[in-house]
Structure formats: C-alpha cells, structure tokens
PDB file of C-alpha atoms in Angstrom:
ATOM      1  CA  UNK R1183      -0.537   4.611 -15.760  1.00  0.00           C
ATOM      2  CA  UNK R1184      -2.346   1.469 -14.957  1.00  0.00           C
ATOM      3  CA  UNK R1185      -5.907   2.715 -14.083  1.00  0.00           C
ATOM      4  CA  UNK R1186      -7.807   0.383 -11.354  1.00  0.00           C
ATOM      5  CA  UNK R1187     -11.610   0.893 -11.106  1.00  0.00           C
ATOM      6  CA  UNK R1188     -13.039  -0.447  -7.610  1.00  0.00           C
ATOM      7  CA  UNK R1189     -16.950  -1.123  -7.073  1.00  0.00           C
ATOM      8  CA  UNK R1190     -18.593  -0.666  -5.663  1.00  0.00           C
ATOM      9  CA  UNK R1191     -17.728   2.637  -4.117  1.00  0.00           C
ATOM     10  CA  UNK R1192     -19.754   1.937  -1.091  1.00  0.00           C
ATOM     11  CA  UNK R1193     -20.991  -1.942  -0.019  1.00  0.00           C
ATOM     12  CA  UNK R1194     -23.620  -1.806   3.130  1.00  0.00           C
ATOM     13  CA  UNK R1195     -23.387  -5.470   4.414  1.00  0.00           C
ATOM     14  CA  UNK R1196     -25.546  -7.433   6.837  1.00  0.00           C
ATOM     15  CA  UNK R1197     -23.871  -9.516   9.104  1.00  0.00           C
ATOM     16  CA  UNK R1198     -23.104 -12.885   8.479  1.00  0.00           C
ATOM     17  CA  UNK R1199     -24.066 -12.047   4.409  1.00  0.00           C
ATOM     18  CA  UNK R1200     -21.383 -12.525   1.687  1.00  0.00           C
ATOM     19  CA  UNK R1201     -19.535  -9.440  -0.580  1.00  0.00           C
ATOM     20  CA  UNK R1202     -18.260  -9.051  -3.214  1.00  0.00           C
ATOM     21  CA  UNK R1203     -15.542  -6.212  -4.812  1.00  0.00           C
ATOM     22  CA  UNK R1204     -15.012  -5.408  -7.838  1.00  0.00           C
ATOM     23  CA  UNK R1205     -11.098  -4.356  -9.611  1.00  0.00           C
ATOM     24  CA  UNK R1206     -11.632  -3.746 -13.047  1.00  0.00           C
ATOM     25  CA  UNK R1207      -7.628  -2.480 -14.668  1.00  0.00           C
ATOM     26  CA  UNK R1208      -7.291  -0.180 -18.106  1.00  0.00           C
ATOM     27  CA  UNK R1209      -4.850  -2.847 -18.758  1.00  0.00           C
ATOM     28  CA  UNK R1210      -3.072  -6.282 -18.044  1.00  0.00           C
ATOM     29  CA  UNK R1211      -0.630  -6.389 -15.492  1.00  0.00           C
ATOM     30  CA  UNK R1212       1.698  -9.605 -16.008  1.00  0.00           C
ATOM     31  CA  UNK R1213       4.941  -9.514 -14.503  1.00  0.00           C
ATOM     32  CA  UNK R1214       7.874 -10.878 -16.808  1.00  0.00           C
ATOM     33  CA  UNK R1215       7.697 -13.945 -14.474  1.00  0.00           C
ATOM     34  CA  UNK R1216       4.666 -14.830 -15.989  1.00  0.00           C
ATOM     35  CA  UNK R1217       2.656 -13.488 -12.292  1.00  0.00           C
ATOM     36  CA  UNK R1218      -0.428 -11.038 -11.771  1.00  0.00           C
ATOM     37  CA  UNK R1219       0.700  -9.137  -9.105  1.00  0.00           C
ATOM     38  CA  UNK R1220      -2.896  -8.043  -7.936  1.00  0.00           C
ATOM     39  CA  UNK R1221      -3.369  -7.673  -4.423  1.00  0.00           C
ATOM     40  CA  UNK R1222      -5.846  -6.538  -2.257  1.00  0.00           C
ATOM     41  CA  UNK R1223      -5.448  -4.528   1.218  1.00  0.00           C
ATOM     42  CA  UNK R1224      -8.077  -3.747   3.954  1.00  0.00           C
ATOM     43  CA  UNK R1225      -7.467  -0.605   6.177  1.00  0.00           C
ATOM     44  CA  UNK R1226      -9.638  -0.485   9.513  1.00  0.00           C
ATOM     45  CA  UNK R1227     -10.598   3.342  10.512  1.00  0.00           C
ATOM     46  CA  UNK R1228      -7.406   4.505  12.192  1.00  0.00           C
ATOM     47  CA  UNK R1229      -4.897   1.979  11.179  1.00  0.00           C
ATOM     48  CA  UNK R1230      -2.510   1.212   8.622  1.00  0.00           C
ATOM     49  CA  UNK R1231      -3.730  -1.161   5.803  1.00  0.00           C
ATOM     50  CA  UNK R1232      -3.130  -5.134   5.697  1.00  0.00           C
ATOM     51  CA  UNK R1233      -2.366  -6.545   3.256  1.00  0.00           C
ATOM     52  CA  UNK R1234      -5.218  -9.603   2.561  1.00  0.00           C
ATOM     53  CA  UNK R1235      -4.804 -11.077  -1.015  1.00  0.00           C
ATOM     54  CA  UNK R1236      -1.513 -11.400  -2.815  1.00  0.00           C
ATOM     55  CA  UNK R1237      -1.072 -12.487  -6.530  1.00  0.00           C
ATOM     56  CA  UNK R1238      -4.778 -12.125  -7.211  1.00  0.00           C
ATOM     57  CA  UNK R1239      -5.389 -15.695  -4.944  1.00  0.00           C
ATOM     58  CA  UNK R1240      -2.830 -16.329  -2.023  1.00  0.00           C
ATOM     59  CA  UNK R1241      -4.352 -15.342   1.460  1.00  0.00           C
ATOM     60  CA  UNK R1242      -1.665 -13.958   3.813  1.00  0.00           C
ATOM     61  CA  UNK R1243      -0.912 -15.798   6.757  1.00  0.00           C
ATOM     62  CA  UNK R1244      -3.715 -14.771   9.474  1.00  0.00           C
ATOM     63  CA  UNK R1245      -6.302 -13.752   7.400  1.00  0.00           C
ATOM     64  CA  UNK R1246      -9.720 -15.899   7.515  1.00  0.00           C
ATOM     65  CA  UNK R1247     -10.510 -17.747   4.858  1.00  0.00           C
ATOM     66  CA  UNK R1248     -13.721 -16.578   4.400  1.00  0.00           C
ATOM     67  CA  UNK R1249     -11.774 -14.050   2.242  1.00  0.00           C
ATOM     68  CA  UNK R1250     -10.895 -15.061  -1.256  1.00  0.00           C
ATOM     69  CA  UNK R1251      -9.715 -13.518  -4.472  1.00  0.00           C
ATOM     70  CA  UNK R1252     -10.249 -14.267  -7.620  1.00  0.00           C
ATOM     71  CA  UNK R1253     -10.049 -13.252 -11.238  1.00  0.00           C
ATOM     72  CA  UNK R1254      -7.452 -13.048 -14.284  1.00  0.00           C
ATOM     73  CA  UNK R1255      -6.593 -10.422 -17.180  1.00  0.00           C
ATOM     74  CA  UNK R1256      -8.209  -7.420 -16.018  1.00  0.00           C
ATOM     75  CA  UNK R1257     -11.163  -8.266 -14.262  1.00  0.00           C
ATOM     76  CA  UNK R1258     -11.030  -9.287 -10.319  1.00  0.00           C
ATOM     77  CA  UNK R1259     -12.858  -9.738  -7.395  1.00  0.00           C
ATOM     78  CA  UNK R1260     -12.527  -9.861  -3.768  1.00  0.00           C
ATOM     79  CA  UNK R1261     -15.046 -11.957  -2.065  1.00  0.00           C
ATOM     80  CA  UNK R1262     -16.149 -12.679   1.797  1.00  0.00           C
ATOM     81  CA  UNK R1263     -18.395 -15.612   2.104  1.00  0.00           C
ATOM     82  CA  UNK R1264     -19.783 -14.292   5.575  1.00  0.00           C
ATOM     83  CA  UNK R1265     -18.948 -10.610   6.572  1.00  0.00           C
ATOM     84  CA  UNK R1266     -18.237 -10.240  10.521  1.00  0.00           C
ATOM     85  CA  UNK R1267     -18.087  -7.138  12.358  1.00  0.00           C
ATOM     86  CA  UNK R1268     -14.457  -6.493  11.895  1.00  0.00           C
ATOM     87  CA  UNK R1269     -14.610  -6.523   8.223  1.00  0.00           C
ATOM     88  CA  UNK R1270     -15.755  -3.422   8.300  1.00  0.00           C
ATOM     89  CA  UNK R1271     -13.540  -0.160   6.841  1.00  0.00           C
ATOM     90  CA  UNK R1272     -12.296   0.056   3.453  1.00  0.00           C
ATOM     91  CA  UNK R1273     -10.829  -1.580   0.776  1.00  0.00           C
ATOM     92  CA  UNK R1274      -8.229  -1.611  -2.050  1.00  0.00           C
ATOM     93  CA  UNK R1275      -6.742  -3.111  -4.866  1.00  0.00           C
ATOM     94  CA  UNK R1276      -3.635  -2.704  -6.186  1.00  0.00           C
ATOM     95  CA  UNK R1277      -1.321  -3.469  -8.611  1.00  0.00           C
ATOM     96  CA  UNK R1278       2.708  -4.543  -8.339  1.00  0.00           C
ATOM     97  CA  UNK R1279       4.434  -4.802 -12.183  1.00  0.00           C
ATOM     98  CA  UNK R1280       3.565  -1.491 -14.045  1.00  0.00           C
ATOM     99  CA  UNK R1281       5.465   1.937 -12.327  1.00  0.00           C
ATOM    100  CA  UNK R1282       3.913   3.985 -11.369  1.00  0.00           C
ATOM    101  CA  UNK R1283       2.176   1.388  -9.045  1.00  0.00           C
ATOM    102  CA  UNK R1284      -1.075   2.174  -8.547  1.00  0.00           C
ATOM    103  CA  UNK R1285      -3.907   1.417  -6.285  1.00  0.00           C
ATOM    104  CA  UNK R1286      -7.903   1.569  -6.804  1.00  0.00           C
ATOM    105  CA  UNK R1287      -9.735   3.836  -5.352  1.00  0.00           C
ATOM    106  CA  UNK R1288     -11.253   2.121  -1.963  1.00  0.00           C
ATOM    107  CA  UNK R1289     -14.917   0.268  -1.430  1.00  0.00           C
ATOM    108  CA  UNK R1290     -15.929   0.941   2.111  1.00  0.00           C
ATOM    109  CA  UNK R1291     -17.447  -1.634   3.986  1.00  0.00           C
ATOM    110  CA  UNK R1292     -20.001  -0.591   6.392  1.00  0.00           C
ATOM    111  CA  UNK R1293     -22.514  -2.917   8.165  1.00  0.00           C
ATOM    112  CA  UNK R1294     -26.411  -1.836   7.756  1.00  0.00           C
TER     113      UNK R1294
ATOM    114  CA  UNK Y1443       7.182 -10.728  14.308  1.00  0.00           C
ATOM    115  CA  UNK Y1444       8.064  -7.994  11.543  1.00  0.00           C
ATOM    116  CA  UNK Y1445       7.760  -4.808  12.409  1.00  0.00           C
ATOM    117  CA  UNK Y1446       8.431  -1.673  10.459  1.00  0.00           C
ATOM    118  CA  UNK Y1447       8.193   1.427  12.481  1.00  0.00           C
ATOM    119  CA  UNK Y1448       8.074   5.341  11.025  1.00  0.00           C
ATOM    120  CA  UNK Y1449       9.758   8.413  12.248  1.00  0.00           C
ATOM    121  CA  UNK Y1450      10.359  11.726  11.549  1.00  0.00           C
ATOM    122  CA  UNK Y1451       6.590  13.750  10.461  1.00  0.00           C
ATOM    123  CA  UNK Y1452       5.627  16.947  11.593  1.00  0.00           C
ATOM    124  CA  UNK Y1453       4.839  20.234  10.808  1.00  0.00           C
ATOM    125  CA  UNK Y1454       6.895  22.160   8.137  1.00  0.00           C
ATOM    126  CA  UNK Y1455       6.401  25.470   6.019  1.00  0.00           C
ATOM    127  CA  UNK Y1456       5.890  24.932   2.186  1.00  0.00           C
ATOM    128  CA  UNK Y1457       9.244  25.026   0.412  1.00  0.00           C
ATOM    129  CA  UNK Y1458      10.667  23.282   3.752  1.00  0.00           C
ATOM    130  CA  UNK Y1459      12.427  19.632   3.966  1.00  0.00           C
ATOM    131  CA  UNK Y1460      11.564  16.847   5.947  1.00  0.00           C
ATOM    132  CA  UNK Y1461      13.779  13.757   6.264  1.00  0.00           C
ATOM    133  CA  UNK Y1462      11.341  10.606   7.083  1.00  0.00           C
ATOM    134  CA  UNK Y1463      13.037   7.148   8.612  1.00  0.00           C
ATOM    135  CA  UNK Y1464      11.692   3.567   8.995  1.00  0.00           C
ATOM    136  CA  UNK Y1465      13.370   1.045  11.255  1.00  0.00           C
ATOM    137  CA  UNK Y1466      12.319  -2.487  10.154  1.00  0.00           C
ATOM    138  CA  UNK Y1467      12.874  -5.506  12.451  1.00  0.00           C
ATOM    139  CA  UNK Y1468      11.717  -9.344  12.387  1.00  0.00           C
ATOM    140  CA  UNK Y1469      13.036  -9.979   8.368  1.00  0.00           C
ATOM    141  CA  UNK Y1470      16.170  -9.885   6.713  1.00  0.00           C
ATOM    142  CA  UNK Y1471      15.720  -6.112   5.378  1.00  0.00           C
ATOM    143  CA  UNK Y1472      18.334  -6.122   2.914  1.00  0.00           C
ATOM    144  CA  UNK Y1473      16.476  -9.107   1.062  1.00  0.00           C
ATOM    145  CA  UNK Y1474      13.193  -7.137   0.562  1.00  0.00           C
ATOM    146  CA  UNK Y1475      12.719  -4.169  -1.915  1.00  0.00           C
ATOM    147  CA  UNK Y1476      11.179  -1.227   0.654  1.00  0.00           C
ATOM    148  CA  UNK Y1477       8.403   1.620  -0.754  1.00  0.00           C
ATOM    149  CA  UNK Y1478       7.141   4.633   0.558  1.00  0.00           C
ATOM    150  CA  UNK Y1479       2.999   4.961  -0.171  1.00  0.00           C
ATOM    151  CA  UNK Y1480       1.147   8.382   1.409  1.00  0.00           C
ATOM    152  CA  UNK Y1481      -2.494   8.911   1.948  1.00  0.00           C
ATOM    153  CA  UNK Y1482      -3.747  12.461   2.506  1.00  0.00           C
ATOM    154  CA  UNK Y1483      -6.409  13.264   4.797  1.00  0.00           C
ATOM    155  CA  UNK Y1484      -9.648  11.039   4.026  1.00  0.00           C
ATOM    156  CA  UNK Y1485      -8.587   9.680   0.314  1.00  0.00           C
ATOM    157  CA  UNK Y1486      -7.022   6.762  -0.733  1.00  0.00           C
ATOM    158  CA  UNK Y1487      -3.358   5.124  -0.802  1.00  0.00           C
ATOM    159  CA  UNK Y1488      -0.573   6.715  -3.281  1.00  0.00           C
ATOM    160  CA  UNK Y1489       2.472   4.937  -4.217  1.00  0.00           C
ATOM    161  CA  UNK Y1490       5.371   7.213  -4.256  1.00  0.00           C
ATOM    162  CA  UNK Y1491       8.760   5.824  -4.065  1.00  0.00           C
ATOM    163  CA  UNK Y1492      10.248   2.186  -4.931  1.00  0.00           C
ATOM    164  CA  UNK Y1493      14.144   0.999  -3.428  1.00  0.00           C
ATOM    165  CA  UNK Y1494      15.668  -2.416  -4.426  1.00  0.00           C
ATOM    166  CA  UNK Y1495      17.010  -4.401  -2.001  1.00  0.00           C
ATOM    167  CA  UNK Y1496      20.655  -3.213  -2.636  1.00  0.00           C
ATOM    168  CA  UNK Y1497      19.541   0.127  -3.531  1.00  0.00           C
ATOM    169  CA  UNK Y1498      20.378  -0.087  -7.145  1.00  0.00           C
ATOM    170  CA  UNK Y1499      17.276   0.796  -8.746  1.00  0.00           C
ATOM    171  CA  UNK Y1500      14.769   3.306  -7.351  1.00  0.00           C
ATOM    172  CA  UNK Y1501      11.211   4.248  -9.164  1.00  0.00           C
ATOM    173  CA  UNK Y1502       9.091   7.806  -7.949  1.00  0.00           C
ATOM    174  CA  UNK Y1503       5.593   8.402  -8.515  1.00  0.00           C
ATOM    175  CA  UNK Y1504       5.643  11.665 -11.305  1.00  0.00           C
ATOM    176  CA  UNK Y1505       4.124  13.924  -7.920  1.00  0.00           C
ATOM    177  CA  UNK Y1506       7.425  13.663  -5.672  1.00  0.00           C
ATOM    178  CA  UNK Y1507      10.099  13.031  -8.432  1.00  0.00           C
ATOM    179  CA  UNK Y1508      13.134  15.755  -8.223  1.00  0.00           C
ATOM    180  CA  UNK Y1509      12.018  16.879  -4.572  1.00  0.00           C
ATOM    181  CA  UNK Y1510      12.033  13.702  -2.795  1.00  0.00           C
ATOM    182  CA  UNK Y1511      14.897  11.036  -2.678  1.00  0.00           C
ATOM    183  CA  UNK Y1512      14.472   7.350  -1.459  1.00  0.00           C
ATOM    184  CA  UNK Y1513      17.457   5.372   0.349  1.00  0.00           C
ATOM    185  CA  UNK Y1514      18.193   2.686   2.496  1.00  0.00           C
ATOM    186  CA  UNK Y1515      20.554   1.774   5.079  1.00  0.00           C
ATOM    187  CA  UNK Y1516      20.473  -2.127   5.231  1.00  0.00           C
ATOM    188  CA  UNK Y1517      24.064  -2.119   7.592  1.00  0.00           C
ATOM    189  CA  UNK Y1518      21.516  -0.005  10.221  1.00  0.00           C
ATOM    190  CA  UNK Y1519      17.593  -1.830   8.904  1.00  0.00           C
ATOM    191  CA  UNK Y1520      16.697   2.047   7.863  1.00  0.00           C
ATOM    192  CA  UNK Y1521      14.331   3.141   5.089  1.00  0.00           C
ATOM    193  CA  UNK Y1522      14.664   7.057   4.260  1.00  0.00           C
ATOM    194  CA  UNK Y1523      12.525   9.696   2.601  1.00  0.00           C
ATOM    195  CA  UNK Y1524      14.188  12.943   1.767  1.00  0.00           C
ATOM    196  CA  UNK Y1525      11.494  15.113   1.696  1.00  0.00           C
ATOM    197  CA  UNK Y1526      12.473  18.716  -0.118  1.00  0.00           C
ATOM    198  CA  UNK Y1527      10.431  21.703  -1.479  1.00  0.00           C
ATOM    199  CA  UNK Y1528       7.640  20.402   0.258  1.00  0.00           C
ATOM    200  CA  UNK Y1529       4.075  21.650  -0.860  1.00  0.00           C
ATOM    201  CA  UNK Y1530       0.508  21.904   0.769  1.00  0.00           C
ATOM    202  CA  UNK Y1531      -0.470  18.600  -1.328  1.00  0.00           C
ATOM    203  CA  UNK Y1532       2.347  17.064   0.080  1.00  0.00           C
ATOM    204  CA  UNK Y1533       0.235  16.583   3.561  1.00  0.00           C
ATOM    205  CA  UNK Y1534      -0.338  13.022   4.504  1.00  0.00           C
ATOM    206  CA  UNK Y1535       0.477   9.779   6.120  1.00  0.00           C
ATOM    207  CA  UNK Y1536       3.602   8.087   5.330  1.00  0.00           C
ATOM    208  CA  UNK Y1537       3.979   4.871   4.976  1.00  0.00           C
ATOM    209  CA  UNK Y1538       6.853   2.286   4.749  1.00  0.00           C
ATOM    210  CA  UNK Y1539       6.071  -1.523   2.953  1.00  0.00           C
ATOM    211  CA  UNK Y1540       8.427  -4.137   2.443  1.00  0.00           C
ATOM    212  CA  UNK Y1541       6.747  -4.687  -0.757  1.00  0.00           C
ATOM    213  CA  UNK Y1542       3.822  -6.075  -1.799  1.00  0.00           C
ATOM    214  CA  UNK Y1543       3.243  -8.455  -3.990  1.00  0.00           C
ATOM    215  CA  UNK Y1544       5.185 -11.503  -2.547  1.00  0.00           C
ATOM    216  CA  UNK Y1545       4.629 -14.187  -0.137  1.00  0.00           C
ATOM    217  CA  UNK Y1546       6.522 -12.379   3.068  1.00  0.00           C
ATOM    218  CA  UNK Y1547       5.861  -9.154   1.930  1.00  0.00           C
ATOM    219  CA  UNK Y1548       3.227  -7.037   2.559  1.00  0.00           C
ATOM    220  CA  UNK Y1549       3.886  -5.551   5.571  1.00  0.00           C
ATOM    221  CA  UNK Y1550       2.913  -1.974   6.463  1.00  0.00           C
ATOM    222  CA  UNK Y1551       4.493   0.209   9.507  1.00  0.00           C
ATOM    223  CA  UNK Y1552       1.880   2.726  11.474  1.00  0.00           C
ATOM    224  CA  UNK Y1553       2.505   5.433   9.371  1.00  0.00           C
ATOM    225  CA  UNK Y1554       3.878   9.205  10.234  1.00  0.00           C
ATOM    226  CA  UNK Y1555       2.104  12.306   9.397  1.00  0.00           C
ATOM    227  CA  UNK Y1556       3.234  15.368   7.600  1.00  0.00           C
ATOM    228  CA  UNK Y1557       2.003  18.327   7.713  1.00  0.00           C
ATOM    229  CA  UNK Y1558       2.720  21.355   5.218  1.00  0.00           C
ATOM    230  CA  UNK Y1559       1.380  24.644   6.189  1.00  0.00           C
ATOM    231  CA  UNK Y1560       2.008  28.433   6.715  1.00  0.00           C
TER     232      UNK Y1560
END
C-alpha cells in the first residue's frame, strides 16, 4: 500500500501567519495518464471533509486562494499564505491511482 | 448544487448486516465513479470501496472485502453499501464521494454513522 506521511502532526498557527503541510509518499503515484492524483482535504470539527487541492495544484472552485499546493514525485506540500479563523480543524492528503487508496494521517490546525 | 446525501446507519449487533444508501443530486451520477471512505470515532479517513461509473469494476480496501458489497443504481442516482458480518471495528462514519481526484469531483455527502455493539 501506498504509505502517506503528514507533518506535522499538530501545526499551532497565529492568525493572519502562513502554514505549511507536509505529504511525504513510500512511493510515486502517477496515473497511466501521465497525472499525480494528490489531493488534499480539510475537515472542520463536525463536518464532512472538502475537498481543497486536486492533482497536487488545482484549487476547487470556492476555496481561497490563499491555499496552494505544491510538490512532485513524492514529496508535497500544502501551503496557506495567511491562516484565518476558519482554517482551523484538520487536514489530509491523499492519494487517487494506487488501490488501496490511501490517505495520510491528518495535521490539525489549531490557532494559538 | 451537488449534493450527495447518506442513509441507512444505526445500531447493529456484531455478526449483523447493514445496508447503507446515498442519493446524489446536482451531477450526472452515472458519469462519475462513486466510493465509500469511513472514519471511526476520532481517527482519520479510510478508503473502503471503489464503483465505476457503469458498475463494471469495483476495488475494496483488504478490511471490508468478502463482507461488504458496493453497487449502484444510476436509473434511481443510488450508491449502496452492503454491510454483512459486521464487527466492533466496523464502527464509524460513512461516507459517499463522487471521486476524488478530478476537476468536478470531490464531493463528500454528511456522512451516516454505524454503530456495532452488543
């Protein structure tokens, strides 16, 4: 299985300060299409997650853009220029080519 | 707006069975592969079940394979989970996604929660 390694586990933030998260994979993921299907979700306490990130780089419709993902092979990062209050909760990665798909295992976001 | 809506958790006995639904609206269903993902009380997301848009090919995570069966009704906009021989682990929220690695995918319904206990 493809193993994806988040950090950090835990990211204490001050408002209006950037962040960064870390998806580090056992192995590539490229789909036969020649695509990295690495995407990244953010579930608020309570609620179902949403997806952010698509394809390692593509924003979803809706989401600010002071989100961004980058990264290639098997080293990637989510990044938010300024964090706001509703940034807050946690985090995943997650990729889409090898079965079983697999996600990381979460970075919670938590303002200081 | 697309909307994909769960049905069908509760509480069941271990070794019971537990048929889960999800109604989609807002896309064109049968053009979108569907999954099932679970998370268990305070841990992370866990794939478990894969169905191509005509139904053709299914994947399971190695946890559920044998007890649970994936299928899809695209005449009625219906995702299924056949959920049998259910187990204490099995406890969670379930989750329906139109996939997630496209543009148009990504999607996530609120989620239904099982519970397996004596």
């Amino acid at each position: 299985d493809v193993v994806l390694t988040q950090s950090p586990l835990s990211l204490p933030v001050t408002l209006g300060q950037p962040a960064s998260i870390s998806c580090r994979s056992s192995q590539s993921f490229v789909s036969s299409d020649g695509i990295t299907h690495l995407n990244w979700f953010h579930q608020r306490p309570g609620q179902s997650p949403r997806r952010l990130i698509y394809q390692i780089s593509n924003r979803d419709s809706g989401v600010p853009d002071r989100f961004s993902g980058s990264g290639s092979g098997t080293d990637f990062t989510l990044k938010i220029s300024r964090v706001e209050a509703e940034d807050v909760g946690v985090y995943y990665c997650m990729q889409g080519v090898h079965w079983p798909l697999t996600f990381g295992g979460g970075t919670k976001v938590e303002i200081k | 707006d697309v909307q994909l809506v769960e049905s069908g958790g509760d509480l069941v006995q271990p070794g019971g069975s537990l048929r889960l639904s999800c109604f989609a609206s807002g896309f064109t269903f049968s053009g979108y592969s569907m999954n099932w993902v679970r998370q268990a009380p305070g841990k992370g997301l866990e794939w478990i079940s894969y169905i191509s848009p005509s139904g053709d090919t299914i994947y399971y995570a190695d946890p559920v394979r044998g007890r649970f069966t994936i299928s899809r009704d695209n005449a009625e906009n219906s995702l299924y989970l056949q959920m049998n021989s259910l187990r204490d682990e099995d406890t969670a929220v379930y989750y329906c996604s139109n996939g997630f690695s496209t543009r148009g995918a990504g999607h996530w319904g609120p989620g239904t929660l099982v519970i397996v206990s004596s």
